[in-house]
């Protein structure tokens, strides 16, 4: 019996050691990518949806090569929108949104975040580095389209990055944040609870300490809730009431600390699928918000 207990303790120790030092940090810092499918067909470029585009790239502040697709408005643009995708995905996931934004008079820049899609980068840092990358993309757009205001449209992780970006860059005219998290450490704890039906603050803390050690950034700095207090532009929050991936309280708390904000909590919607639930009302709300807050012709 004693031998069996010792064996079980050793197994538990090595499992703990592996999760804390290798498995957990790898899952967080190097999320596996998914392909974007429409009606079962993999989308490889905007042309697959009938959208003319331009391949663009920049070198970010730390030398990382970042890539994107630029889709120009059908007419003289009234604004530009940077679409920021979520974890595990890439710029292709924004193409259906790009369709209605383009028709409404907006240039749309769909970017691959670092360590995602075609962009470079060793790790995903959940906004710690990405906020500076998006700021560099804003510079790219303003150089290309002077005097055309820029909005950020982020889903899931992208919404969190949009808020962090606007916290350091006052050139952002408006933000649409769909399914964003307020605090990264809370998000990791909730994911642990959802995936394993068990959650430990101690285990979460130890995993995140190794994430910090490996990638060289502080988890406490990945907190949209702190950055939103510095954001002066309007923010539209969209969140599904049934979201189990990023619980609705994240957007509710962010909205509470937003200077100029509104929130749309969608009955029957889960994680970033409010469009499917709301239909055209989703598009209409976004266009209405953008035309009010990111429109170079508004004052004319």
Tab-separated table of C-alpha atoms in Angstrom:
chain	number	residue	atom	x	y	z
A	1	UNK	CA	0.000	0.000	0.000
A	2	UNK	CA	2.811	2.399	0.910
A	3	UNK	CA	4.526	1.663	-2.413
A	4	UNK	CA	1.313	2.404	-4.301
A	5	UNK	CA	0.901	5.692	-2.457
A	6	UNK	CA	4.474	6.676	-3.282
A	7	UNK	CA	3.950	5.830	-6.961
A	8	UNK	CA	0.764	7.914	-7.068
A	9	UNK	CA	2.529	10.831	-5.393
A	10	UNK	CA	5.375	10.615	-7.922
A	11	UNK	CA	2.902	10.570	-10.800
A	12	UNK	CA	1.117	13.612	-9.374
A	13	UNK	CA	4.435	15.414	-8.878
A	14	UNK	CA	5.624	14.803	-12.427
A	15	UNK	CA	2.184	15.753	-13.830
A	16	UNK	CA	2.291	18.989	-11.849
A	17	UNK	CA	5.868	19.652	-12.967
A	18	UNK	CA	4.995	19.075	-16.645
A	19	UNK	CA	1.841	21.210	-16.560
A	20	UNK	CA	3.419	24.129	-14.733
A	21	UNK	CA	6.716	24.209	-16.627
A	22	UNK	CA	5.897	22.990	-20.134
A	23	UNK	CA	2.318	22.128	-21.097
A	24	UNK	CA	0.563	25.155	-19.612
A	25	UNK	CA	3.017	27.813	-20.841
A	26	UNK	CA	3.174	26.215	-24.326
A	27	UNK	CA	-0.622	26.227	-24.705
A	28	UNK	CA	-0.727	29.904	-23.703
A	29	UNK	CA	2.258	31.239	-25.625
A	30	UNK	CA	1.958	29.095	-28.763
A	31	UNK	CA	-1.753	28.605	-29.520
A	32	UNK	CA	-2.512	26.272	-32.433
A	33	UNK	CA	-4.025	27.901	-35.505
A	34	UNK	CA	-7.373	27.114	-37.122
A	35	UNK	CA	-8.372	27.560	-40.761
A	36	UNK	CA	-11.316	29.721	-41.770
A	37	UNK	CA	-14.118	27.886	-43.517
A	38	UNK	CA	-17.169	29.251	-45.345
A	39	UNK	CA	-19.730	26.611	-46.332
A	40	UNK	CA	-17.067	23.954	-45.791
A	41	UNK	CA	-14.534	25.632	-48.095
A	42	UNK	CA	-11.207	26.890	-46.750
A	43	UNK	CA	-10.677	30.586	-47.399
A	44	UNK	CA	-7.151	31.478	-48.494
A	45	UNK	CA	-7.607	35.073	-49.677
A	46	UNK	CA	-10.250	37.802	-49.935
A	47	UNK	CA	-10.711	36.860	-53.600
A	48	UNK	CA	-12.471	33.706	-52.394
A	49	UNK	CA	-15.267	36.002	-51.226
A	50	UNK	CA	-15.055	38.308	-54.234
A	51	UNK	CA	-13.064	41.047	-52.489
A	52	UNK	CA	-10.222	42.867	-54.238
A	53	UNK	CA	-7.270	43.331	-51.900
A	54	UNK	CA	-3.620	44.174	-51.493
A	55	UNK	CA	-1.053	42.176	-49.541
A	56	UNK	CA	0.668	44.512	-47.096
A	57	UNK	CA	3.387	44.119	-44.515
A	58	UNK	CA	5.292	46.202	-42.012
A	59	UNK	CA	8.271	45.739	-39.739
A	60	UNK	CA	7.103	46.288	-36.182
A	61	UNK	CA	8.884	48.234	-33.456
A	62	UNK	CA	11.002	45.179	-32.516
A	63	UNK	CA	11.721	44.073	-36.082
A	64	UNK	CA	8.985	41.420	-36.309
A	65	UNK	CA	7.476	41.137	-39.791
A	66	UNK	CA	3.693	41.565	-39.663
A	67	UNK	CA	1.381	40.857	-42.589
A	68	UNK	CA	-2.125	41.809	-43.543
A	69	UNK	CA	-4.720	42.334	-46.253
A	70	UNK	CA	-5.861	45.827	-47.203
A	71	UNK	CA	-9.354	46.056	-48.705
A	72	UNK	CA	-10.213	49.542	-49.874
A	73	UNK	CA	-13.649	51.127	-49.700
A	74	UNK	CA	-15.869	51.098	-52.780
A	75	UNK	CA	-15.711	54.912	-52.881
A	76	UNK	CA	-13.829	57.727	-51.166
A	77	UNK	CA	-13.273	56.313	-47.684
A	78	UNK	CA	-14.937	57.951	-44.709
A	79	UNK	CA	-12.761	55.972	-42.332
A	80	UNK	CA	-10.446	53.007	-41.927
A	81	UNK	CA	-10.998	49.959	-39.719
A	82	UNK	CA	-8.311	47.605	-38.455
A	83	UNK	CA	-9.779	44.157	-37.829
A	84	UNK	CA	-7.974	42.296	-35.018
A	85	UNK	CA	-8.697	38.560	-34.793
A	86	UNK	CA	-8.796	36.306	-31.749
A	87	UNK	CA	-6.547	33.556	-30.423
A	88	UNK	CA	-6.158	30.428	-32.605
A	89	UNK	CA	-7.399	32.324	-35.688
A	90	UNK	CA	-6.050	34.724	-38.315
A	91	UNK	CA	-6.970	37.652	-40.542
A	92	UNK	CA	-9.278	35.531	-42.725
A	93	UNK	CA	-11.798	35.391	-39.893
A	94	UNK	CA	-12.586	39.060	-40.503
A	95	UNK	CA	-13.439	38.780	-44.191
A	96	UNK	CA	-17.208	38.566	-43.794
A	97	UNK	CA	-17.138	41.685	-41.640
A	98	UNK	CA	-14.884	43.361	-44.191
A	99	UNK	CA	-17.573	42.902	-46.819
A	100	UNK	CA	-20.165	45.103	-45.123
A	101	UNK	CA	-17.587	47.601	-43.834
A	102	UNK	CA	-16.230	48.116	-47.352
A	103	UNK	CA	-19.738	48.682	-48.703
A	104	UNK	CA	-20.353	51.256	-45.957
A	105	UNK	CA	-17.386	53.356	-47.087
A	106	UNK	CA	-14.548	52.031	-44.926
A	107	UNK	CA	-11.102	50.788	-45.797
A	108	UNK	CA	-10.512	47.539	-43.936
A	109	UNK	CA	-7.086	46.346	-42.846
A	110	UNK	CA	-7.137	42.721	-41.686
A	111	UNK	CA	-3.944	41.915	-39.819
A	112	UNK	CA	-2.295	38.725	-38.636
A	113	UNK	CA	-1.187	39.192	-35.033
A	114	UNK	CA	2.340	38.127	-34.143
A	115	UNK	CA	2.666	34.328	-33.950
A	116	UNK	CA	-0.526	34.026	-36.003
A	117	UNK	CA	-1.200	33.526	-39.702
A	118	UNK	CA	1.596	34.783	-41.920
A	119	UNK	CA	3.143	37.145	-39.375
A	120	UNK	CA	6.363	36.442	-37.523
A	121	UNK	CA	6.899	36.429	-33.789
A	122	UNK	CA	8.025	33.840	-31.267
A	123	UNK	CA	5.042	34.025	-28.913
A	124	UNK	CA	1.503	35.320	-28.524
A	125	UNK	CA	1.683	37.876	-25.671
A	126	UNK	CA	-2.027	38.802	-25.464
A	127	UNK	CA	-1.507	42.510	-25.962
A	128	UNK	CA	1.781	43.110	-24.167
A	129	UNK	CA	3.638	43.454	-27.491
A	130	UNK	CA	0.650	43.409	-29.848
A	131	UNK	CA	-0.580	46.839	-28.751
A	132	UNK	CA	2.613	48.346	-30.157
A	133	UNK	CA	2.191	46.314	-33.356
A	134	UNK	CA	-1.317	47.697	-33.868
A	135	UNK	CA	-0.001	51.197	-33.203
A	136	UNK	CA	2.502	50.623	-36.020
A	137	UNK	CA	-0.370	49.511	-38.286
A	138	UNK	CA	-2.212	52.745	-37.423
A	139	UNK	CA	0.851	54.681	-38.588
A	140	UNK	CA	0.820	52.658	-41.807
A	141	UNK	CA	-2.830	53.536	-42.500
A	142	UNK	CA	-2.480	57.218	-41.651
A	143	UNK	CA	0.518	57.500	-43.951
A	144	UNK	CA	-1.419	55.779	-46.723
A	145	UNK	CA	-4.716	57.621	-46.085
A	146	UNK	CA	-3.969	60.968	-44.420
A	147	UNK	CA	-6.871	62.625	-42.590
A	148	UNK	CA	-8.932	59.410	-42.676
A	149	UNK	CA	-9.806	58.421	-39.065
A	150	UNK	CA	-8.954	54.931	-37.821
A	151	UNK	CA	-11.145	52.603	-35.748
A	152	UNK	CA	-10.245	49.244	-34.220
A	153	UNK	CA	-12.577	46.247	-34.469
A	154	UNK	CA	-11.391	43.401	-32.259
A	155	UNK	CA	-12.983	40.064	-31.437
A	156	UNK	CA	-12.065	38.040	-28.355
A	157	UNK	CA	-8.301	38.552	-27.885
A	158	UNK	CA	-8.518	41.207	-30.610
A	159	UNK	CA	-10.925	43.270	-28.518
A	160	UNK	CA	-8.540	43.166	-25.568
A	161	UNK	CA	-5.660	44.248	-27.799
A	162	UNK	CA	-7.746	47.088	-29.270
A	163	UNK	CA	-8.397	48.474	-25.783
A	164	UNK	CA	-4.745	48.162	-24.778
A	165	UNK	CA	-3.693	49.904	-27.992
A	166	UNK	CA	-6.031	52.852	-27.463
A	167	UNK	CA	-4.659	53.126	-23.937
A	168	UNK	CA	-1.262	54.065	-25.376
A	169	UNK	CA	-2.279	55.637	-28.721
A	170	UNK	CA	-4.766	58.515	-28.868
A	171	UNK	CA	-5.054	58.307	-32.667
A	172	UNK	CA	-7.787	55.663	-32.319
A	173	UNK	CA	-11.159	57.238	-33.156
A	174	UNK	CA	-13.422	54.380	-32.008
A	175	UNK	CA	-13.309	50.771	-30.819
A	176	UNK	CA	-15.628	47.820	-31.335
A	177	UNK	CA	-14.761	45.172	-28.762
A	178	UNK	CA	-16.578	41.863	-29.137
A	179	UNK	CA	-16.131	39.162	-26.505
A	180	UNK	CA	-13.063	40.746	-24.904
A	181	UNK	CA	-11.489	39.808	-21.596
A	182	UNK	CA	-10.868	42.324	-18.804
A	183	UNK	CA	-7.973	40.612	-17.067
A	184	UNK	CA	-5.757	37.863	-18.455
A	185	UNK	CA	-5.066	35.975	-15.233
A	186	UNK	CA	-8.803	35.691	-14.530
A	187	UNK	CA	-9.344	34.439	-18.071
A	188	UNK	CA	-6.722	31.695	-17.680
A	189	UNK	CA	-8.276	30.603	-14.376
A	190	UNK	CA	-11.729	30.401	-15.974
A	191	UNK	CA	-10.384	28.398	-18.932
A	192	UNK	CA	-8.780	25.953	-16.527
A	193	UNK	CA	-12.091	25.563	-14.746
A	194	UNK	CA	-14.007	25.046	-18.011
A	195	UNK	CA	-11.589	22.565	-19.570
A	196	UNK	CA	-10.756	20.415	-16.550
A	197	UNK	CA	-13.846	20.986	-14.348
A	198	UNK	CA	-11.311	21.999	-11.727
A	199	UNK	CA	-9.565	25.292	-11.061
A	200	UNK	CA	-6.739	26.270	-8.757
A	201	UNK	CA	-5.524	29.818	-8.279
A	202	UNK	CA	-2.218	28.384	-7.093
A	203	UNK	CA	-1.790	26.295	-10.260
A	204	UNK	CA	-2.785	29.250	-12.456
A	205	UNK	CA	-0.261	31.468	-10.658
A	206	UNK	CA	2.565	28.968	-11.139
A	207	UNK	CA	1.803	28.452	-14.850
A	208	UNK	CA	1.700	32.217	-15.420
A	209	UNK	CA	4.973	32.705	-13.557
A	210	UNK	CA	6.603	30.388	-16.099
A	211	UNK	CA	4.876	32.205	-18.961
A	212	UNK	CA	6.494	35.398	-17.673
A	213	UNK	CA	9.877	33.707	-17.364
A	214	UNK	CA	9.795	32.175	-20.849
A	215	UNK	CA	8.385	35.125	-22.803
A	216	UNK	CA	9.759	38.000	-20.742
A	217	UNK	CA	6.624	39.966	-19.938
A	218	UNK	CA	4.509	40.637	-16.863
A	219	UNK	CA	1.020	39.141	-16.774
A	220	UNK	CA	-0.206	42.102	-14.721
A	221	UNK	CA	0.559	44.297	-17.752
A	222	UNK	CA	-1.986	42.328	-19.824
A	223	UNK	CA	-5.016	43.949	-18.224
A	224	UNK	CA	-7.436	45.784	-20.545
A	225	UNK	CA	-9.303	46.889	-17.417
A	226	UNK	CA	-6.346	49.100	-16.500
A	227	UNK	CA	-5.793	50.406	-20.036
A	228	UNK	CA	-9.454	51.265	-20.637
A	229	UNK	CA	-9.242	53.920	-17.931
A	230	UNK	CA	-6.881	55.842	-20.233
A	231	UNK	CA	-9.010	55.500	-23.381
A	232	UNK	CA	-10.760	58.677	-24.524
A	233	UNK	CA	-12.459	57.383	-27.687
A	234	UNK	CA	-15.931	55.740	-27.687
A	235	UNK	CA	-16.125	51.963	-27.261
A	236	UNK	CA	-18.939	49.663	-28.339
A	237	UNK	CA	-18.920	46.396	-26.377
A	238	UNK	CA	-20.698	43.341	-27.800
A	239	UNK	CA	-20.920	40.159	-25.755
A	240	UNK	CA	-23.039	37.018	-25.882
A	241	UNK	CA	-24.914	36.379	-22.661
A	242	UNK	CA	-24.205	32.645	-22.998
A	243	UNK	CA	-20.474	33.061	-23.637
A	244	UNK	CA	-18.588	30.370	-21.706
A	245	UNK	CA	-15.210	31.078	-23.338
A	246	UNK	CA	-14.997	34.666	-22.112
A	247	UNK	CA	-17.757	35.261	-19.618
A	248	UNK	CA	-19.963	38.362	-20.072
A	249	UNK	CA	-18.798	39.936	-16.819
A	250	UNK	CA	-15.527	40.844	-18.566
A	251	UNK	CA	-17.260	43.290	-20.935
A	252	UNK	CA	-19.634	44.485	-18.210
A	253	UNK	CA	-16.732	45.475	-15.972
A	254	UNK	CA	-14.826	47.070	-18.851
A	255	UNK	CA	-17.902	49.105	-19.764
A	256	UNK	CA	-18.214	50.307	-16.171
A	257	UNK	CA	-14.770	51.926	-16.393
A	258	UNK	CA	-15.155	53.291	-19.940
A	259	UNK	CA	-15.383	57.053	-20.345
A	260	UNK	CA	-17.522	56.906	-23.493
A	261	UNK	CA	-19.060	53.503	-23.993
A	262	UNK	CA	-22.121	51.457	-24.736
A	263	UNK	CA	-22.707	47.752	-24.310
A	264	UNK	CA	-24.811	45.251	-26.214
A	265	UNK	CA	-25.378	41.976	-24.349
A	266	UNK	CA	-26.924	39.510	-26.764
A	267	UNK	CA	-29.495	36.953	-25.615
A	268	UNK	CA	-28.816	33.456	-26.923
A	269	UNK	CA	-25.311	34.285	-28.194
A	270	UNK	CA	-22.117	32.501	-27.162
A	271	UNK	CA	-18.535	33.466	-27.907
A	272	UNK	CA	-18.256	36.002	-30.762
A	273	UNK	CA	-21.299	34.640	-32.607
A	274	UNK	CA	-23.617	37.582	-31.976
A	275	UNK	CA	-23.799	38.160	-35.741
A	276	UNK	CA	-25.446	34.781	-36.253
A	277	UNK	CA	-28.003	35.578	-33.556
A	278	UNK	CA	-28.747	39.216	-34.459
A	279	UNK	CA	-28.484	38.974	-38.257
A	280	UNK	CA	-28.639	42.336	-40.038
A	281	UNK	CA	-29.142	44.171	-36.736
A	282	UNK	CA	-25.524	43.311	-35.895
A	283	UNK	CA	-24.229	44.996	-39.054
A	284	UNK	CA	-26.561	47.950	-38.683
A	285	UNK	CA	-25.416	48.612	-35.117
A	286	UNK	CA	-21.743	48.519	-36.053
A	287	UNK	CA	-22.171	50.800	-39.065
A	288	UNK	CA	-24.262	53.232	-37.027
A	289	UNK	CA	-21.582	53.336	-34.323
A	290	UNK	CA	-18.741	53.824	-36.805
A	291	UNK	CA	-20.500	56.528	-38.804
A	292	UNK	CA	-21.111	58.425	-35.583
A	293	UNK	CA	-17.553	58.072	-34.265
A	294	UNK	CA	-15.195	57.293	-37.182
A	295	UNK	CA	-16.356	59.446	-40.086
A	296	UNK	CA	-14.230	62.125	-41.684
A	297	UNK	CA	-17.348	63.709	-43.224
A	298	UNK	CA	-19.299	63.984	-39.974
A	299	UNK	CA	-18.394	67.626	-39.342
A	300	UNK	CA	-19.166	68.702	-42.926
